[in-house]
Every structure is written in structure tokens, then in C-alpha cells.
Coordinates of C-alpha atoms in Angstrom, one line a residue:
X80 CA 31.7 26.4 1.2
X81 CA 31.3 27.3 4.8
X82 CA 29.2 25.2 7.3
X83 CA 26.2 27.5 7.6
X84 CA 26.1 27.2 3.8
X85 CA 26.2 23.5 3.6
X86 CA 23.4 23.0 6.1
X87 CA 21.6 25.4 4.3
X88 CA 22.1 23.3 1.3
X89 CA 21.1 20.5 3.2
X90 CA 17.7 21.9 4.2
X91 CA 16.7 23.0 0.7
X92 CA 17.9 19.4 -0.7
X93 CA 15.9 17.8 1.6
X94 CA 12.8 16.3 -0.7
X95 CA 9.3 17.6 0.0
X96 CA 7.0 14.8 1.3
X97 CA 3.2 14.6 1.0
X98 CA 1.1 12.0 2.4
X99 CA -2.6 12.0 1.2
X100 CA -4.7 9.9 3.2
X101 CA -8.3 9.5 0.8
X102 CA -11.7 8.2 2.1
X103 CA -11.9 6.7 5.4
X104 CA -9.8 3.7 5.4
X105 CA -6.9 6.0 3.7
X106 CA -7.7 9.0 6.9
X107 CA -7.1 6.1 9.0
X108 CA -3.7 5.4 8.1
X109 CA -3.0 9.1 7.9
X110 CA -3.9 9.3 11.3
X111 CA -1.6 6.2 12.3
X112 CA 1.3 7.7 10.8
X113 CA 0.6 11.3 12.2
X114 CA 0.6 10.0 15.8
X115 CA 4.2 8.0 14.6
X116 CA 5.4 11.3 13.8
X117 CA 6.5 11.8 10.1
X118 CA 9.5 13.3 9.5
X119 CA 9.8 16.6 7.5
X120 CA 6.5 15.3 5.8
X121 CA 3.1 17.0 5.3
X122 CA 0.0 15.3 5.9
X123 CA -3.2 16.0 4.3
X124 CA -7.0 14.2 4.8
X125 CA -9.4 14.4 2.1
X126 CA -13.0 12.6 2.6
X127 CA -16.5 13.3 1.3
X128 CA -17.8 12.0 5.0
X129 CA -17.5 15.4 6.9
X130 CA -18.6 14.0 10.6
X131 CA -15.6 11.2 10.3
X132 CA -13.2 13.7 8.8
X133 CA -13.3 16.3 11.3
X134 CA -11.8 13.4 14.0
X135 CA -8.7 14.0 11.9
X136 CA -7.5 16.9 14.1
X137 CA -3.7 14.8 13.9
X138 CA -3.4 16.2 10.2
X139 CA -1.6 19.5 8.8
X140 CA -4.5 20.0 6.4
X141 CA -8.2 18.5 5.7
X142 CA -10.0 18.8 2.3
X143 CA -13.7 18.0 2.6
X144 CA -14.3 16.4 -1.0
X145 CA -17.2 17.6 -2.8
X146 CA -19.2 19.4 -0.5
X147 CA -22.1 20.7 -3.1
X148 CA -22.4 17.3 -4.5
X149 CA -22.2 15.4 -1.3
X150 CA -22.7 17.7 1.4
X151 CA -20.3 16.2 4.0
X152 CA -23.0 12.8 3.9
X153 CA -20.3 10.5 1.8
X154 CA -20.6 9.4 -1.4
X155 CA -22.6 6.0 -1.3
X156 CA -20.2 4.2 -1.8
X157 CA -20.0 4.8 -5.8
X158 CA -16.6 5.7 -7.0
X159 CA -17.9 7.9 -10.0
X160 CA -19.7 10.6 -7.4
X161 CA -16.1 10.1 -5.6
X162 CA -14.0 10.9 -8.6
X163 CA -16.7 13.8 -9.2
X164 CA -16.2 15.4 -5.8
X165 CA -12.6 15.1 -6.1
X166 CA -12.6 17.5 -9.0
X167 CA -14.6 20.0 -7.3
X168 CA -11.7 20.4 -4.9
X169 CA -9.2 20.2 -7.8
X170 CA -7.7 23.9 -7.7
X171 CA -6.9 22.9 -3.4
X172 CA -5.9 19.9 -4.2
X173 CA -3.0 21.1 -7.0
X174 CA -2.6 24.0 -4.4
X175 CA -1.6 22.1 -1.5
X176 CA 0.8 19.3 -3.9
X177 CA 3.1 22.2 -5.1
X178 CA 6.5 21.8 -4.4
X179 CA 6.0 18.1 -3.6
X180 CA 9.2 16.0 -4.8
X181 CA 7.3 12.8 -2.9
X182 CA 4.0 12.0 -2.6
X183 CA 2.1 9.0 -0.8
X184 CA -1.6 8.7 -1.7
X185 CA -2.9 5.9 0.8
X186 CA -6.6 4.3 0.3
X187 CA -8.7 1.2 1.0
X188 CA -10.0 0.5 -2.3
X189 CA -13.6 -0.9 -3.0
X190 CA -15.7 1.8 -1.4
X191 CA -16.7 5.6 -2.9
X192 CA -15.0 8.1 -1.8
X193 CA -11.4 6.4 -1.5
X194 CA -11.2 4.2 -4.6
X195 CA -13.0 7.4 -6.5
X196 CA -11.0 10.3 -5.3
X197 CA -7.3 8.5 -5.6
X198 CA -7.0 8.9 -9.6
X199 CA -8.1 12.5 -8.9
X200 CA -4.8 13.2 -7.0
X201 CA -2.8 11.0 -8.6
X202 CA -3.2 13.1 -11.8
X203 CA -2.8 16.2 -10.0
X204 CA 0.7 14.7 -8.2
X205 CA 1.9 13.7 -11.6
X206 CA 1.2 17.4 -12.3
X207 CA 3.1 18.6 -9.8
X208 CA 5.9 16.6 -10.6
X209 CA 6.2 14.5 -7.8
X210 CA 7.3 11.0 -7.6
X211 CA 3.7 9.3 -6.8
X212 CA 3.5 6.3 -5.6
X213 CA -0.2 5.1 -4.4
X214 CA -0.4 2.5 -1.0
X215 CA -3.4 0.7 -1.0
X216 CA -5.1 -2.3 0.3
X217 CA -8.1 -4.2 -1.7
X218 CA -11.0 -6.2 -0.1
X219 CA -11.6 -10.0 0.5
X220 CA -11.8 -12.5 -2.3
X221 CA -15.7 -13.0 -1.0
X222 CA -16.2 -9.5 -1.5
X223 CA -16.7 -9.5 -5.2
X224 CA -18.2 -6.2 -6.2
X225 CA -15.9 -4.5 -4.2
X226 CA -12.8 -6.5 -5.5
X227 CA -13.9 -5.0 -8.7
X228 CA -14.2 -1.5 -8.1
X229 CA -10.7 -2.2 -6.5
X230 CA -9.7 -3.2 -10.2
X231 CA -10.9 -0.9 -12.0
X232 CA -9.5 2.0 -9.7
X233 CA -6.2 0.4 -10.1
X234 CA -6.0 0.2 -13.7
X235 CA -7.0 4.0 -13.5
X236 CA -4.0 4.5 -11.1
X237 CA -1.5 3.0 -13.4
X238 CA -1.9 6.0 -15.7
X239 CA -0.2 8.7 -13.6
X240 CA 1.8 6.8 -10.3
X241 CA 4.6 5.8 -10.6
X242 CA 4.4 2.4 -8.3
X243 CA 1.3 1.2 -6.8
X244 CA 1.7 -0.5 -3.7
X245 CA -1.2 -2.9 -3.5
X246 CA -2.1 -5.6 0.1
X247 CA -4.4 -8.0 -0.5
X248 CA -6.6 -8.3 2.4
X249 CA -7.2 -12.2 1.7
X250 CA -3.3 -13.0 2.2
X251 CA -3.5 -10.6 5.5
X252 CA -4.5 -14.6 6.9
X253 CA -0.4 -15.3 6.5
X254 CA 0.4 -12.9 9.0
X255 CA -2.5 -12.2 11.0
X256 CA -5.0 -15.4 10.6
X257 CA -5.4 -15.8 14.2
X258 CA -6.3 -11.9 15.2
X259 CA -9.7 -11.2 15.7
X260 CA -11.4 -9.2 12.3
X261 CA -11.0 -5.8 13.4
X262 CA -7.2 -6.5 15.1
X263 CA -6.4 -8.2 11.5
X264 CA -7.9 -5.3 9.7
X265 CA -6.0 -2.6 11.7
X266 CA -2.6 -4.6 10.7
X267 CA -3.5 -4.1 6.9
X268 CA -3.6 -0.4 8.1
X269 CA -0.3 -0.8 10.1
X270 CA 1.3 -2.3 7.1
X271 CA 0.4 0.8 4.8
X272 CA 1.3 3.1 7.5
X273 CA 4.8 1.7 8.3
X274 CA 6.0 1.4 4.6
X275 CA 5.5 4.9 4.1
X276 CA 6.9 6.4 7.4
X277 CA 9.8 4.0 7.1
X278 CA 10.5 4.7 3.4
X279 CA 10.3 8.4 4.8
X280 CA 12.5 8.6 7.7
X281 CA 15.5 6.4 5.8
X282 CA 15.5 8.7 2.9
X283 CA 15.4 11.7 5.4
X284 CA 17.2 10.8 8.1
X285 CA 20.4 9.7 8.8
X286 CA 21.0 5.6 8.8
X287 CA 23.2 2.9 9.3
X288 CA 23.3 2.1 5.4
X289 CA 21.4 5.5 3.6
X290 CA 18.8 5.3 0.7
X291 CA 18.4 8.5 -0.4
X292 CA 15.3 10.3 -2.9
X293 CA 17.6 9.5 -6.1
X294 CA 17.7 5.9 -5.1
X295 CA 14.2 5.8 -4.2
X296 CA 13.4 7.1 -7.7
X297 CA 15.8 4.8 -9.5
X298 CA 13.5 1.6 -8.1
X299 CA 10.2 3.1 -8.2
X300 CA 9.7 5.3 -11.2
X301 CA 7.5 3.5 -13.6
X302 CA 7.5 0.9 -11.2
X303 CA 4.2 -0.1 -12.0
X304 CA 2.2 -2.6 -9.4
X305 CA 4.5 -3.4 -6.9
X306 CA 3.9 -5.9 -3.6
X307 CA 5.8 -5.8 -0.2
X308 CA 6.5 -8.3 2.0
X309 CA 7.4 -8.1 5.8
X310 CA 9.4 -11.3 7.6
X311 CA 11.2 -10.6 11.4
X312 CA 13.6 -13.0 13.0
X313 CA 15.8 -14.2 16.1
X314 CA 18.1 -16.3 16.8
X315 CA 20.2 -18.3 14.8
X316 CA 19.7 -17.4 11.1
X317 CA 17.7 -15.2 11.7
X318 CA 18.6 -12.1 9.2
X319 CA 18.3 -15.7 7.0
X320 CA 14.8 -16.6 8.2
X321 CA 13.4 -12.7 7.4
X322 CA 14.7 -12.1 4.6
X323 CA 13.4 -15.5 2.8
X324 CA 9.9 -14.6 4.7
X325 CA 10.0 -11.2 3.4
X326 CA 10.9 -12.3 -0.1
X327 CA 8.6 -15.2 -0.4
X328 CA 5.6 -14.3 1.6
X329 CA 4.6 -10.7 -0.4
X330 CA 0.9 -9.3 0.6
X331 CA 0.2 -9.6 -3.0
X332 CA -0.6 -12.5 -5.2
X333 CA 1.8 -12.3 -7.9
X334 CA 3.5 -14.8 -10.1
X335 CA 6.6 -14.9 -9.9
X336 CA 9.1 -12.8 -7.7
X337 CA 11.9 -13.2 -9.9
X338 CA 11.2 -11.2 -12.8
X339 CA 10.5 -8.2 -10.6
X340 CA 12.0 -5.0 -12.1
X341 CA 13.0 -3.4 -8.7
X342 CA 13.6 -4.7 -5.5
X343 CA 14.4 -2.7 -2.4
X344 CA 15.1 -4.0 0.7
X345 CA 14.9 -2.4 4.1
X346 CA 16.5 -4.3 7.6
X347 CA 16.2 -3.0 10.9
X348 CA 18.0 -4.8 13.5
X349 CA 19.3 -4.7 17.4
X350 CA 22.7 -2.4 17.9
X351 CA 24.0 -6.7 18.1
X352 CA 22.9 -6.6 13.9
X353 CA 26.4 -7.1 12.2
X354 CA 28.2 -6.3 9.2
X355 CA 28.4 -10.1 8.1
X356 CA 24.1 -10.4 8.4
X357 CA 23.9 -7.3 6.5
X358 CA 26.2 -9.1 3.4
X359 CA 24.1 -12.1 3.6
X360 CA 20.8 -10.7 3.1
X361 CA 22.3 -8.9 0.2
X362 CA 23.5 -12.5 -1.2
X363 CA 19.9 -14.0 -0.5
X364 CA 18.2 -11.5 -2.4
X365 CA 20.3 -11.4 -5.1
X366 CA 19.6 -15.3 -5.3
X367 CA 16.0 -14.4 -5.2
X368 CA 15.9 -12.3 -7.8
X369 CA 18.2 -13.0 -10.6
X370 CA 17.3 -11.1 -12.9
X371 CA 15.7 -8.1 -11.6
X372 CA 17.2 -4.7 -13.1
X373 CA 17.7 -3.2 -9.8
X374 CA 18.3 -3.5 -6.2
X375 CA 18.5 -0.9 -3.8
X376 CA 18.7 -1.4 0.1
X377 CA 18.5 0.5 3.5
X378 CA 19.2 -0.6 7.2
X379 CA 18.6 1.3 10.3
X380 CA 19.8 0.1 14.1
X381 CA 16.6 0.5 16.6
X382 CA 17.7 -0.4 20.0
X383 CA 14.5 -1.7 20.8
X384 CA 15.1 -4.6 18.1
X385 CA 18.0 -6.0 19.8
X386 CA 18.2 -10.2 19.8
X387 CA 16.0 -9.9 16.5
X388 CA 16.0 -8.2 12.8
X389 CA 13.4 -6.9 10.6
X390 CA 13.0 -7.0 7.0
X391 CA 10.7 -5.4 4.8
X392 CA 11.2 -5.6 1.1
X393 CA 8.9 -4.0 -1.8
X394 CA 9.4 -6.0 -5.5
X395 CA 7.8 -3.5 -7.8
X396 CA 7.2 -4.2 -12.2
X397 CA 5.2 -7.6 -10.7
X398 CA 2.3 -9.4 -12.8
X399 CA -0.3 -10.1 -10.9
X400 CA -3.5 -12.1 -11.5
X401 CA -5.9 -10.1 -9.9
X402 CA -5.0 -7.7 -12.3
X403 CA -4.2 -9.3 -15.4
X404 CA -7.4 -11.1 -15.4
X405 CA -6.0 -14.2 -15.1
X406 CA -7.8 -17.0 -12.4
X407 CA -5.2 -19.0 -10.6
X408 CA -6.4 -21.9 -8.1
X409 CA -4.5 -21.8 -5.0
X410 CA -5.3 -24.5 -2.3
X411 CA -7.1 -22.7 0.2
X412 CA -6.1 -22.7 3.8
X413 CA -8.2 -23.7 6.9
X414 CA -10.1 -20.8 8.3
X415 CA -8.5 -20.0 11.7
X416 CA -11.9 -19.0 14.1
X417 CA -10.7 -16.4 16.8
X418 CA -11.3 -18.8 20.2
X419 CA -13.4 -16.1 21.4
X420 CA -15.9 -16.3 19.1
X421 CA -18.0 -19.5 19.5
X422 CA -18.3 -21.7 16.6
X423 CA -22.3 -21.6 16.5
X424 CA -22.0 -18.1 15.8
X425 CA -19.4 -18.1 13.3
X426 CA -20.8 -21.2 11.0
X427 CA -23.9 -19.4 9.7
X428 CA -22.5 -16.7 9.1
X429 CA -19.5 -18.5 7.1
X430 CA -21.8 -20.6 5.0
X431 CA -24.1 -17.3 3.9
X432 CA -20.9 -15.7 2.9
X433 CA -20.5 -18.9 0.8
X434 CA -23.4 -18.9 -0.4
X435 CA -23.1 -15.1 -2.0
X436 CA -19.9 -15.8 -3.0
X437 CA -21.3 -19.1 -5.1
X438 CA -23.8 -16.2 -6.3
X439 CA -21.9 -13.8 -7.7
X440 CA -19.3 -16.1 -9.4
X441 CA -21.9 -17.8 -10.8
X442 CA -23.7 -13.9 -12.2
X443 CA -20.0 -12.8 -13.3
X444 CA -19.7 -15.8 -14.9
X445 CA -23.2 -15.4 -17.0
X446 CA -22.2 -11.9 -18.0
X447 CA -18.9 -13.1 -20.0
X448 CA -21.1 -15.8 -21.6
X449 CA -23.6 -12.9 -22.9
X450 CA -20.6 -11.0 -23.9
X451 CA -18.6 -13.3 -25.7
X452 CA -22.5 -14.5 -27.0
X453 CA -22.8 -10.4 -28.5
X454 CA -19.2 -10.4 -29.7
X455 CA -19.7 -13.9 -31.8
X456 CA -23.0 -12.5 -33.5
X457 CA -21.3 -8.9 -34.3
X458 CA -18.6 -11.2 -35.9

């Protein structure tokens, strides 16, 4: 085989990566990864909101969702008119996901047009053939309605991805409790944005240790709910100190790390990163995670890192609470109030939110007394 022949071979080997960005939360991380630069990746907007949707101008297509149901005004932040205006676009949306070997969908769950539109394409990717794997983050534990739509869109997902990345918004206070609102909201979208442009580059790009699409597909093919976790260090032990922060600090609330079917592991460290940290955090996690079926990792040298490392590691097969219906007390931690925002302000507010919380529990929790109350009597 000649040279010219190989690259060739190289180019058509290459996978095919599509990132959907869905609703506006999802166009937002779209956008953030566009102005990153994805590499050899396509990058596609879909909304039913066609005033926030034309600001995408960073994207190589946009799909306005619906547009004789919804006539570019949203959906109202109902899910079913989402899912609905999804499938008017259907023949464009398989259209534009031929020939995809990877697809990202990214969404903020909880609203319309997002948490609506998402099981649309994931069926349509599963279609295609691709290797979907949905990113997604899910409200507040206060916001209770919303948590539910979340739910129920998930459990809609699991049909046709393959892994479903999912960040809890509530444990967003472990890494970003002191940022103002909108700062600590814009890392949930930083977090979504990075995994996927990350997971991109290493498995199309050269690195120092290569993952490639084969590997990728070995961890997250019927990978099912998966959680990531994110941990940096310096100094001494420091590839030590991320990876146990990476490991045991996951955006997700899940029960128990260990039994997780897939682990993969990315590090990024200074050109100083050496072989001997590299072996370590391969150790660590194998001390982590016992029992897990497999382990896959990447690392990359970045310059810019040098004197620290990064880790970022993805544990997917987890069982998770949230979405097993199970209710597990944690001991809640102290609310951390941004200094500039005075405390007059922020304790009304706080105990109203309360207050609705108290609410709803206390509605949700009359509804599964009238159920179990009608499935008793049919019995």
C-alpha cells in the first residue's frame, strides 16, 4: 500500500461525528463547543424558538422544529407538543444523521422543546446506525415538575441511546457552590460541552495514549445511564488527588461506583506529566472499580496544563435513585450565598422556594396514596 493510499484510508476511516444541540439549553452547548472548534464533527441546532435559534449562526445546520405547530413561538414548555414538532421535521432530521458513525444529542431536560424533541432523534440516530449517546443535564431538586419531565424523558431515552450521560444540577454545588447562579449554570453547560469535544478530539486526533471509535463503542454501547466526574490537581499527588476526585465526586447521584459496567478515563496533563503518574491512575482506578467489565483510558499533553493534571472519568451501567424511584436521604450541605448578593434579598426568596418545595412533596405524596388507594379497591 502506497502512502497516498494509506492516508486515503485514513480519511475514510475516520468516524462521522454529529453533535445535535436540542431546545435552548442544548443550542447553547452547541454553540460553546462550535466556538472550541470540533474536530472533523458536524454540528446541527434544532429548536421550536425561532428568534433564539437564528443567534446560532456558529452551527453547520439549523432545524426549526415544528414550525406549523408552533410557528417559531416555542413549545410552552410541554414536552408532548416538543416530541410532536420533532416528527414534523423527521424526514430532515434522518436526512441530515446519514452516514453518522457518532452522534451526541445534548439537552437541558425539564422544559418543551429539549426534553420533547431528544427521543425524536434518538430514534432516528439509532436508525441511522450511529453509536448515540445523549448529554444531558436535569433541573434542581426544588424544581419538582421539572425533575419529572426530566424522568420521564430519560426513561424514553433509554430505549434507543446507547449511554446517557446525565449532570445533576443540585450536585453542580460540589464544584461550583460559590459561583454566582448564572456563572454555576453556564459550568453545567461547560461540563456537557467539554465531554463531548474532548471524547471527539482523542478519538480523532492523535494523542499521547489513543482511544479510538472501537474503544469508544466497547465502553459505551448499551451503556445505559452513565455519570462523569471531573477532579484537577498540582503538586505532590496530584494525578492521586484527581483521579480519587474524579472517581468519587460524579455529577450524578448514583449508588455505588463500583459495580459500574464501563469506566473510561481521560488525563490531561503539563508536557512534566510522566509515565509513572499515568501507571498510577490506572492502579487507582482499578482499585475503584473492582469489578467493572471494562476500562478504557485516554491521555493527551496540553502545554498549558503544565505543574497540574486533569482527569475526567465517565462510569456508565450505574443505578441511580433519581431514576429507579428510589428516595435516599443525603445530609444536605449549607447553602453557600454569593457575597454579592445581600442576605435580605436572598432569605425570602429561599424560604418561598421552601415553602413550594414543602408543597409539592406534600401533592406527590397524596397522589401515590390515591393510587395505591384505587389499586387496593381493584384488588
Amino acid at each position: 500500500m502506497t502512502r497516498e493510499e494509506l492516508l486515503e484510508k485514513v480519511k475514510t476511516a475516520r468516524p462521522s461525528v454529529t453533535v445535535v444541540g436540542l431546545g435552548g439549553a442544548g443550542c447553547n452547548i452547541a454553540t460553546w463547543i462550535a466556538e472550541k472548534k470540533l474536530a472533523g464533527g458536524k454540528i446541527i441546532a434544532a429548536n421550536t424558538d425561532a428568534p433564539h435559534l437564528s443567534t446560532m449562526t456558529r452551527a453547520d445546520k439549523i432545524i426549526l422544529l415544528g414550525e406549523k405547530l408552533c410557528k417559531g413561538h416555542g413549545c410552552g414548555g410541554f414536552p408532548e407538543r416538543g416530541a410532536e414538532a420533532a416528527r414534523e421535521n423527521l424526514d430532515e432530521i434522518r436526512e441530515e444523521l446519514k452516514g453518522s458513525n457518532l452522534m451526541f444529542l445534548v439537552a437541558g431536560l425539564g422544559g418543551g422543546s429539549g426534553t420533547g424533541a431528544i427521543p425524536v432523534f434518538a430514534e432516528a440516530g439509532r436508525e441511522a446506525g450511529a453509536l448515540t449517546i445523549a448529554c444531558v443535564t436535569i433541573p434542581f431538586t426544588i424544581e419538582m415538575i421539572r425533575r419529572e419531565k426530566a424522568r420521564n424523558a430519560i426513561k424514553e431515552l433509554a430505549e434507543n441511546c446507547d449511554s446517557i450521560i446525565v449532570i445533576d444540577n443540585s450536585k453542580l454545588r460540589e464544584v461550583a457552590g460559590n459561583l454566582p447562579l448564572k456563572e454555576a449554570l453556564a459550568v453545567a453547560n461547560a461540563l456537557v460541552g467539554s465531554f463531548v469535544k474532548n471524547l471527539t478530539d482523542t478519538i480523532t486526533q492523535p494523542s499521547l495514549v489513543n482511544l479510538d471509535y472501537a474503544d469508544l463503542r466497547a465502553v459505551m454501547e448499551r451503556g445505559g445511564i452513565s455519570a462523569i466526574g471531573i477532579g484537577e490537581g498540582n503538586g505532590e499527588n496530584r494525578i492521586e488527588k484527581s483521579v480519587s476526585q474524579a472517581l468519587s465526586t460524579p455529577l450524578l447521584d448514583i449508588t455505588d461506583i463500583s459495580t459500574a459496567y464501563g469506566v473510561m478515563i481521560h488525563i490531561v496533563g503539563g508536557e512534566d506529566m510522566t509515565l509513572d503518574e499515568v501507571a498510577i491512575a490506572g492502579e487507582q482506578i482499578m482499585q475503584k472499580v473492582p469489578y467493572t467489565k471494562r476500562v478504557i483510558w485516554g491521555a493527551k499533553v496540553d502545554p498549558a496544563l503544565t505543574g497540574s493534571v486533569r482527569v475526567m472519568s465517565v462510569l456508565t451501567g450505574v443505578t441511580c435513585p433519581f431514576l429507579s424511584g428510589e428516595i435516599k436521604e443525603t445530609a444536605k450541605a449549607p447553602v453557600q450565598v454569593p457575597k454579592e448578593i445581600p442576605v435580605e434579598i436572598i432569605k425570602p426568596i429561599r424560604e418561598a422556594m421552601e415553602h413550594m418545595a414543602k408543597a409539592q412533596e406534600v401533592s406527590y405524596l397524596n397522589e401515590k396514596i390515591h393510587k395505591a388507594a384505587v389499586l387496593s379497591k381493584e384488588k
